[in-house]
Short mmCIF file of C-alpha atoms (C1' of nucleotides) in Angstrom, two decimals:
data_model
loop_
_atom_site.label_atom_id
_atom_site.label_comp_id
_atom_site.label_asym_id
_atom_site.label_seq_id
_atom_site.Cartn_x
_atom_site.Cartn_y
_atom_site.Cartn_z
CA MET K 1 -0.05 -0.37 0.03
CA GLY K 2 1.10 3.50 -0.92
CA ARG K 3 1.11 6.52 1.07
CA SER K 4 -2.27 8.52 1.64
CA PRO K 5 -1.04 11.89 -0.14
CA CYS K 6 -0.47 15.16 2.13
CA CYS K 7 -3.57 16.38 1.22
CA GLU K 8 -6.10 16.72 -0.78
CA LYS K 9 -5.33 18.11 -4.29
CA ALA K 10 -8.08 19.08 -5.50
CA HIS K 11 -9.09 21.31 -3.37
CA THR K 12 -5.36 23.01 -2.39
CA ASN K 13 -4.19 26.00 -4.42
CA LYS K 14 -0.65 25.63 -6.31
CA GLY K 15 2.40 28.03 -7.27
CA ALA K 16 2.27 31.33 -5.68
CA TRP K 17 1.48 32.38 -2.41
CA THR K 18 -0.49 36.41 -3.18
CA LYS K 19 -0.17 37.87 -0.16
CA GLU K 20 -3.79 37.80 1.33
CA GLU K 21 -2.40 34.27 1.85
CA ASP K 22 0.83 34.91 3.49
CA GLN K 23 -0.76 37.24 6.39
CA ARG K 24 -3.39 34.78 6.75
CA LEU K 25 -0.73 31.79 7.87
CA ILE K 26 1.45 34.87 9.27
CA ASN K 27 -1.44 35.36 11.41
CA TYR K 28 -1.73 32.34 12.92
CA ILE K 29 1.20 31.06 13.21
CA ARG K 30 1.66 34.35 15.38
CA VAL K 31 -0.64 33.02 17.74
CA HIS K 32 -0.59 29.62 17.44
CA GLY K 33 3.26 29.38 16.54
CA GLU K 34 4.84 26.67 14.23
CA GLY K 35 4.08 23.01 13.88
CA CYS K 36 0.80 20.42 13.12
CA TRP K 37 1.12 21.16 9.75
CA ARG K 38 -0.96 19.08 8.95
CA SER K 39 -3.30 20.21 10.10
CA LEU K 40 -2.90 24.21 9.80
CA PRO K 41 -3.70 24.40 6.84
CA LYS K 42 -7.39 24.46 7.59
CA ALA K 43 -7.15 26.16 10.61
CA ALA K 44 -5.59 28.95 9.27
CA GLY K 45 -8.43 28.34 6.07
CA LEU K 46 -5.72 28.27 3.64
CA LEU K 47 -6.15 25.95 0.13
CA ARG K 48 -3.06 24.62 0.48
CA CYS K 49 -1.69 21.56 1.63
CA GLY K 50 0.84 21.60 5.46
CA LYS K 51 3.90 20.99 3.99
CA SER K 52 3.41 23.94 0.99
CA CYS K 53 2.51 26.15 4.34
CA ARG K 54 5.60 24.87 6.51
CA LEU K 55 8.21 26.16 3.79
CA ARG K 56 6.41 29.57 2.07
CA TRP K 57 7.30 30.07 6.08
CA ILE K 58 10.21 28.31 6.46
CA ASN K 59 11.92 30.45 3.32
CA TYR K 60 10.12 33.43 3.37
CA LEU K 61 8.00 34.37 6.04
CA ARG K 62 10.03 33.44 8.85
CA PRO K 63 10.78 37.15 10.94
CA ASP K 64 14.61 35.52 11.17
CA LEU K 65 15.35 35.73 8.32
CA LYS K 66 18.32 37.61 6.81
CA ARG K 67 17.25 39.11 2.92
CA GLY K 68 20.25 40.56 0.92
CA ASN K 69 23.29 38.97 -1.05
CA PHE K 70 25.14 36.46 1.14
CA THR K 71 28.10 38.41 1.72
CA GLU K 72 32.29 37.40 0.44
CA GLU K 73 32.61 35.23 4.64
CA GLU K 74 29.17 33.97 4.23
CA ASP K 75 30.41 32.12 0.35
CA GLU K 76 33.24 30.99 1.82
CA LEU K 77 31.90 29.56 4.65
CA ILE K 78 28.98 27.72 2.74
CA ILE K 79 31.92 26.15 0.14
CA LYS K 80 33.88 25.60 3.79
CA LEU K 81 30.83 23.35 4.59
CA HIS K 82 29.74 22.09 1.85
CA SER K 83 33.85 20.55 1.54
CA LEU K 84 32.93 18.68 4.85
CA LEU K 85 29.65 17.98 4.72
CA GLY K 86 27.99 18.17 0.88
CA ASN K 87 24.71 18.63 -0.34
CA LYS K 88 23.83 18.78 3.80
CA TRP K 89 22.02 22.14 2.55
CA SER K 90 19.97 21.98 6.62
CA LEU K 91 23.15 21.12 8.20
CA ILE K 92 24.99 23.44 5.95
CA ALA K 93 22.66 26.32 7.12
CA GLY K 94 22.20 25.79 10.57
CA ARG K 95 24.92 27.97 10.43
CA LEU K 96 24.35 30.36 8.60
CA PRO K 97 22.10 32.63 10.84
CA GLY K 98 19.11 33.77 9.04
CA ARG K 99 19.55 32.11 5.79
CA THR K 100 17.43 28.81 4.42
CA ASP K 101 18.74 25.49 2.86
CA ASN K 102 16.43 25.50 -0.41
CA GLU K 103 17.26 29.84 0.10
CA ILE K 104 21.83 27.95 0.29
CA LYS K 105 20.39 25.18 -2.46
CA ASN K 106 19.58 27.94 -5.13
CA TYR K 107 22.72 29.68 -4.46
CA TRP K 108 24.79 26.66 -5.42
CA ASN K 109 23.14 25.76 -7.50
CA THR K 110 23.35 29.10 -9.68
CA HIS K 111 26.49 31.62 -7.96
CA ILE K 112 28.97 28.92 -6.25
CA LYS K 113 30.17 26.23 -8.18
CA ARG K 114 30.00 28.77 -10.93
CA LYS K 115 32.46 30.30 -8.88
CA LEU K 116 34.34 27.81 -8.20
CA ILE K 117 34.76 25.93 -11.12
CA SER K 118 36.38 29.70 -12.52
CA ARG K 119 39.26 28.94 -9.23
CA GLY K 120 38.99 25.80 -10.89
CA ILE K 121 37.96 22.89 -8.48
CA ASP K 122 35.11 20.76 -9.32
CA PRO K 123 32.57 21.45 -7.05
CA GLN K 124 31.68 18.52 -6.92
CA THR K 125 34.52 17.15 -5.74
CA HIS K 126 36.31 20.29 -4.23
CA ARG K 127 39.81 19.46 -5.40
CA PRO K 128 41.99 20.90 -8.51
CA LEU K 129 39.84 20.16 -11.97
CA ASN K 130 42.58 18.76 -13.16
CA GLN K 131 42.64 15.49 -10.33
CA THR K 132 38.92 14.97 -11.16
CA ALA K 133 40.01 12.71 -12.55
CA ASN K 134 41.79 10.75 -9.95
CA THR K 135 39.98 10.84 -7.20
CA ASN K 136 39.67 7.70 -6.15
CA THR K 137 42.67 7.87 -4.23
CA VAL K 138 41.74 8.69 -1.12
CA THR K 139 44.21 11.36 0.32
CA ALA K 140 42.30 12.56 3.51
CA PRO K 141 43.38 10.74 7.00
CA THR K 142 39.62 9.79 7.56
CA GLU K 143 37.92 6.16 7.42
CA LEU K 144 34.04 8.00 6.45
CA ASP K 145 34.16 11.30 3.93
CA PHE K 146 30.93 12.39 3.92
CA ARG K 147 31.35 15.12 0.75
CA ASN K 148 29.51 14.43 -2.46
CA THR K 149 27.69 11.40 -0.78
CA PRO K 150 24.07 11.01 -2.34
CA THR K 151 21.82 10.40 0.32
CA SER K 152 20.32 7.34 -0.28
CA VAL K 153 23.69 6.41 0.45
CA SER K 154 24.79 8.58 3.59
CA LYS K 155 21.64 7.67 4.97
CA SER K 156 21.83 4.16 4.58
CA SER K 157 25.23 3.41 4.05
CA SER K 158 26.50 1.36 7.54
CA ILE K 159 28.21 3.29 10.05
CA LYS K 160 29.90 -0.11 10.57
CA ASN K 161 33.62 0.88 11.32
CA PRO K 162 34.47 0.96 14.84
CA SER K 163 36.47 3.50 14.31
CA LEU K 164 34.28 6.55 13.39
CA ASP K 165 36.82 9.98 12.38
CA PHE K 166 34.18 12.54 11.43
CA SER K 167 36.44 14.34 8.59
CA TYR K 168 37.84 17.33 8.23
CA ASN K 169 36.16 18.07 11.66
CA GLU K 170 37.96 18.93 15.18
CA PHE K 171 35.52 16.22 17.16
CA GLN K 172 36.49 12.65 16.33
CA PHE K 173 33.25 10.04 17.23
CA LYS K 174 33.81 6.07 17.73
CA SER K 175 30.35 4.71 16.76
CA ASN K 176 28.92 3.17 19.65
CA THR K 177 27.50 4.76 22.60
CA ASP K 178 30.88 5.59 24.50
CA SER K 179 31.27 8.47 21.87
CA LEU K 180 27.45 10.19 24.20
CA GLU K 181 29.79 10.18 27.35
CA GLU K 182 31.11 13.84 29.74
CA PRO K 183 33.75 15.72 27.97
CA ASN K 184 36.33 14.15 29.99
CA CYS K 185 35.91 10.84 30.17
CA THR K 186 38.94 8.21 28.73
CA THR K 187 38.01 7.01 25.34
CA SER K 188 38.35 4.23 23.34
CA SER K 189 41.82 5.75 22.37
CA GLY K 190 43.03 6.60 25.74
CA MET K 191 43.04 9.97 24.88
CA THR K 192 40.48 11.73 27.79
CA THR K 193 37.79 13.67 24.42
CA ASP K 194 39.87 17.18 25.20
CA GLU K 195 43.37 14.72 24.40
CA GLU K 196 41.19 13.86 21.02
CA GLN K 197 40.15 17.52 20.05
CA GLN K 198 43.99 18.69 20.69
CA GLU K 199 44.94 16.33 18.18
CA GLN K 200 41.99 16.35 16.29
CA LEU K 201 42.53 19.81 15.71
CA HIS K 202 46.26 19.16 14.73
CA LYS K 203 45.41 17.01 12.09
CA GLN K 204 42.08 19.50 11.10
CA GLN K 205 45.40 21.97 10.92
CA GLN K 206 47.94 19.59 9.30
CA TYR K 207 45.66 18.61 6.08
CA ASP K 208 44.24 20.58 3.96
CA PRO K 209 41.81 19.19 1.17
CA SER K 210 40.65 22.13 -0.40
CA ASN K 211 43.71 22.62 -1.46
CA GLY K 212 46.24 24.46 0.64
CA GLN K 213 42.92 26.64 2.21
CA ASP K 214 43.04 27.42 5.87
CA LEU K 215 40.84 24.31 7.08
CA ASN K 216 39.04 26.28 10.68
CA LEU K 217 35.89 26.22 9.59
CA GLU K 218 34.93 28.03 12.60
CA LEU K 219 32.31 25.62 13.13
CA SER K 220 31.09 25.94 17.36
CA ILE K 221 28.92 23.33 18.89
CA GLY K 222 27.19 23.11 21.35
CA ILE K 223 27.42 20.91 24.84
CA VAL K 224 23.91 19.03 24.58
CA SER K 225 24.72 17.61 28.00
CA ALA K 226 24.86 20.90 30.01
CA ASP K 227 21.51 22.35 28.81
CA SER K 228 19.63 19.81 26.19
CA SER K 229 16.85 23.31 26.96
CA ARG K 230 18.46 24.64 24.07
CA VAL K 231 17.82 21.99 21.61
CA SER K 232 14.46 22.62 19.61
CA SER K 233 12.57 20.21 20.43
CA ALA K 234 11.87 20.14 16.92
CA ASN K 235 15.31 17.56 16.83
CA SER K 236 14.75 14.49 18.15
CA ALA K 237 18.00 13.94 19.20
CA GLU K 238 18.48 14.48 23.05
CA SER K 239 14.96 12.60 23.75
CA LYS K 240 15.63 9.73 21.60
CA PRO K 241 19.34 9.22 22.17
CA LYS K 242 19.12 6.12 20.16
CA VAL K 243 21.88 5.15 18.96
CA ASP K 244 21.45 3.72 14.97
CA ASN K 245 24.30 3.16 12.81
CA ASN K 246 22.99 3.20 9.69
CA ASN K 247 21.49 7.36 10.54
CA PHE K 248 23.65 9.26 9.63
CA GLN K 249 21.57 11.41 12.50
CA PHE K 250 23.24 9.43 14.61
CA LEU K 251 26.83 12.04 13.81
CA GLU K 252 24.42 14.86 13.83
CA GLN K 253 23.97 13.50 17.57
CA ALA K 254 27.33 12.99 18.81
CA MET K 255 28.49 15.95 17.39
CA VAL K 256 26.12 17.89 19.10
CA ALA K 257 26.63 14.75 21.93
CA LYS K 258 30.60 15.63 22.45
CA ALA K 259 31.72 18.68 20.65
CA VAL K 260 32.05 21.97 22.15
CA CYS K 261 32.57 25.78 21.04
CA LEU K 262 35.40 26.12 19.01
CA CYS K 263 35.76 29.81 20.35
CA TRP K 264 36.67 27.96 23.87
CA GLN K 265 38.39 25.74 22.70
CA LEU K 266 40.48 27.58 21.54
CA GLY K 267 40.40 30.67 24.78
CA PHE K 268 38.55 32.81 22.57
CA GLY K 269 36.34 35.74 25.88
CA THR K 270 35.90 33.32 28.45
CA SER K 271 35.92 29.66 30.31
CA GLU K 272 32.37 29.73 29.07
CA ILE K 273 30.56 28.95 25.16
CA CYS K 274 30.92 32.53 23.45
CA ARG K 275 27.56 34.12 23.19
CA ASN K 276 27.15 33.51 18.99
CA CYS K 277 26.92 29.79 20.10
CA GLN K 278 24.41 30.15 22.46
CA ASN K 279 21.86 30.75 19.53
CA SER K 280 20.62 27.70 18.75
CA ASN K 281 19.53 27.32 15.77
CA SER K 282 16.24 24.96 15.03
CA ASN K 283 18.52 22.50 13.91
CA GLY K 284 20.09 21.70 17.09
CA PHE K 285 22.94 22.99 16.25
CA TYR K 286 24.99 26.40 18.14
CA SER K 287 25.17 28.94 15.33
CA TYR K 288 29.17 29.24 13.55
CA CYS K 289 31.23 31.57 15.53
CA ARG K 290 32.39 34.57 14.52
CA PRO K 291 34.70 37.33 16.25
CA LEU K 292 32.94 37.61 19.40
CA ASP K 293 32.95 42.07 18.67
CA SER K 294 31.44 41.69 15.54
"C1'" DA G 1 8.65 47.04 -29.99
"C1'" DA G 2 8.75 42.44 -30.04
"C1'" DC G 3 11.40 38.26 -30.32
"C1'" DT G 4 13.99 34.53 -27.91
"C1'" DC G 5 17.80 33.77 -24.64
"C1'" DT G 6 19.25 33.19 -20.02
"C1'" DC G 7 19.19 32.71 -15.20
"C1'" DT G 8 17.10 33.30 -10.66
"C1'" DC G 9 14.61 31.06 -7.31
"C1'" DA G 10 10.13 29.69 -5.14
"C1'" DA G 11 7.50 26.03 -4.52
"C1'" DC G 12 6.67 21.12 -6.04
"C1'" DC G 13 6.88 16.12 -6.21
"C1'" DG G 14 9.10 12.04 -3.86
"C1'" DC G 15 12.00 10.43 -0.46
"C1'" DA G 16 12.82 8.43 4.12
"C1'" DA G 17 13.10 9.79 8.84
"C1'" DA G 18 10.62 10.24 12.92
"C1'" DT G 19 6.92 9.80 15.54
"C1'" DA G 20 2.51 7.97 16.82
"C1'" DT G 21 -1.26 4.84 17.63
"C1'" DA P 1 6.17 -5.12 16.15
"C1'" DA P 2 3.88 -3.72 12.35
"C1'" DT P 3 1.16 -0.12 10.29
"C1'" DA P 4 -0.05 4.28 9.90
"C1'" DT P 5 0.81 9.61 9.63
"C1'" DT P 6 4.16 13.77 9.84
"C1'" DT P 7 7.62 16.59 8.99
"C1'" DG P 8 11.79 17.05 6.86
"C1'" DC P 9 15.01 17.23 2.96
"C1'" DG P 10 17.13 17.11 -1.67
"C1'" DG P 11 16.34 17.74 -6.18
"C1'" DT P 12 13.58 19.08 -9.26
"C1'" DT P 13 10.83 22.45 -11.77
"C1'" DG P 14 8.15 26.41 -14.00
"C1'" DA P 15 7.32 30.95 -14.40
"C1'" DG P 16 9.01 35.57 -14.28
"C1'" DA P 17 12.34 38.83 -15.37
"C1'" DG P 18 16.38 40.54 -17.06
"C1'" DA P 19 19.94 41.25 -20.32
"C1'" DG P 20 21.23 40.33 -25.51
"C1'" DT P 21 19.87 40.89 -30.45
#
DNA sequence: AACTCTCTCAACCGCAAATAT
DNA sequence: AATATTTGCGGTTGAGAGAGT
């Protein structure tokens, strides 16, 4: 038996949204909040399917959206994140406050791809174009590389290697429940997590997948155990900490659980997570760090 | 002015994961 | 545990705008 349609297509509008529809949606969400997208259209008096409402809100109507062109800094960050994560647009968007996955995806396809090609870099592999024919040679010091992995593969491919490096990140994960231990616990490698992070940082500095460019991603991810309320309820990471080795989200959970603010690691500011990192977004990740005085 | 081509981006679609029953 | 339902994601499409002829 196939899936039932998400809505009664015969009685729903499609295509561009009118101002009146936008206003109805905004008004409804102002009063009732986000969520329950399935029932929202009827409740809000909209002849749209729930998915359409959700998309319209997330990509266009949300008040915290940043409008306008991408900055050079955002360009570079997207490139770096794409080299790390591949086409994980929602994860990339999680690092760019006010930007949506759809927006970044479009921007990537229309601008950044071309930009990289003009630099002589293959936008899929992030390697020089004349080397992409030989990309079977794995040069990264990693056992799992998510870059350019089709969704179906990354979601279904087994993370069976017991010693899992999350490539290019300063954090190393093990694909067992130890990965969710508290900081300072000794891991299977015999080092404390702090030591591992130091070493991973060192590795990161040594290895550069983007052709000699600095790959300090300036990523920062909050310690979920310190205050799990910071993590959005939309993210099931904290509410269902089950470990699914076949699921990419396991890595997200592990990242959230184990990683710490890089600013903090590097000794910027105080002994606490910087305030940029405290602004968790809907993915449950914290914003990437900007300089504290920006 | 009229037509064609190219580009952009909002929106749709199908699928899979997550959640509910 | 099995099935149904909802949500979220990534790929793709197509309408509209702008540029070129």
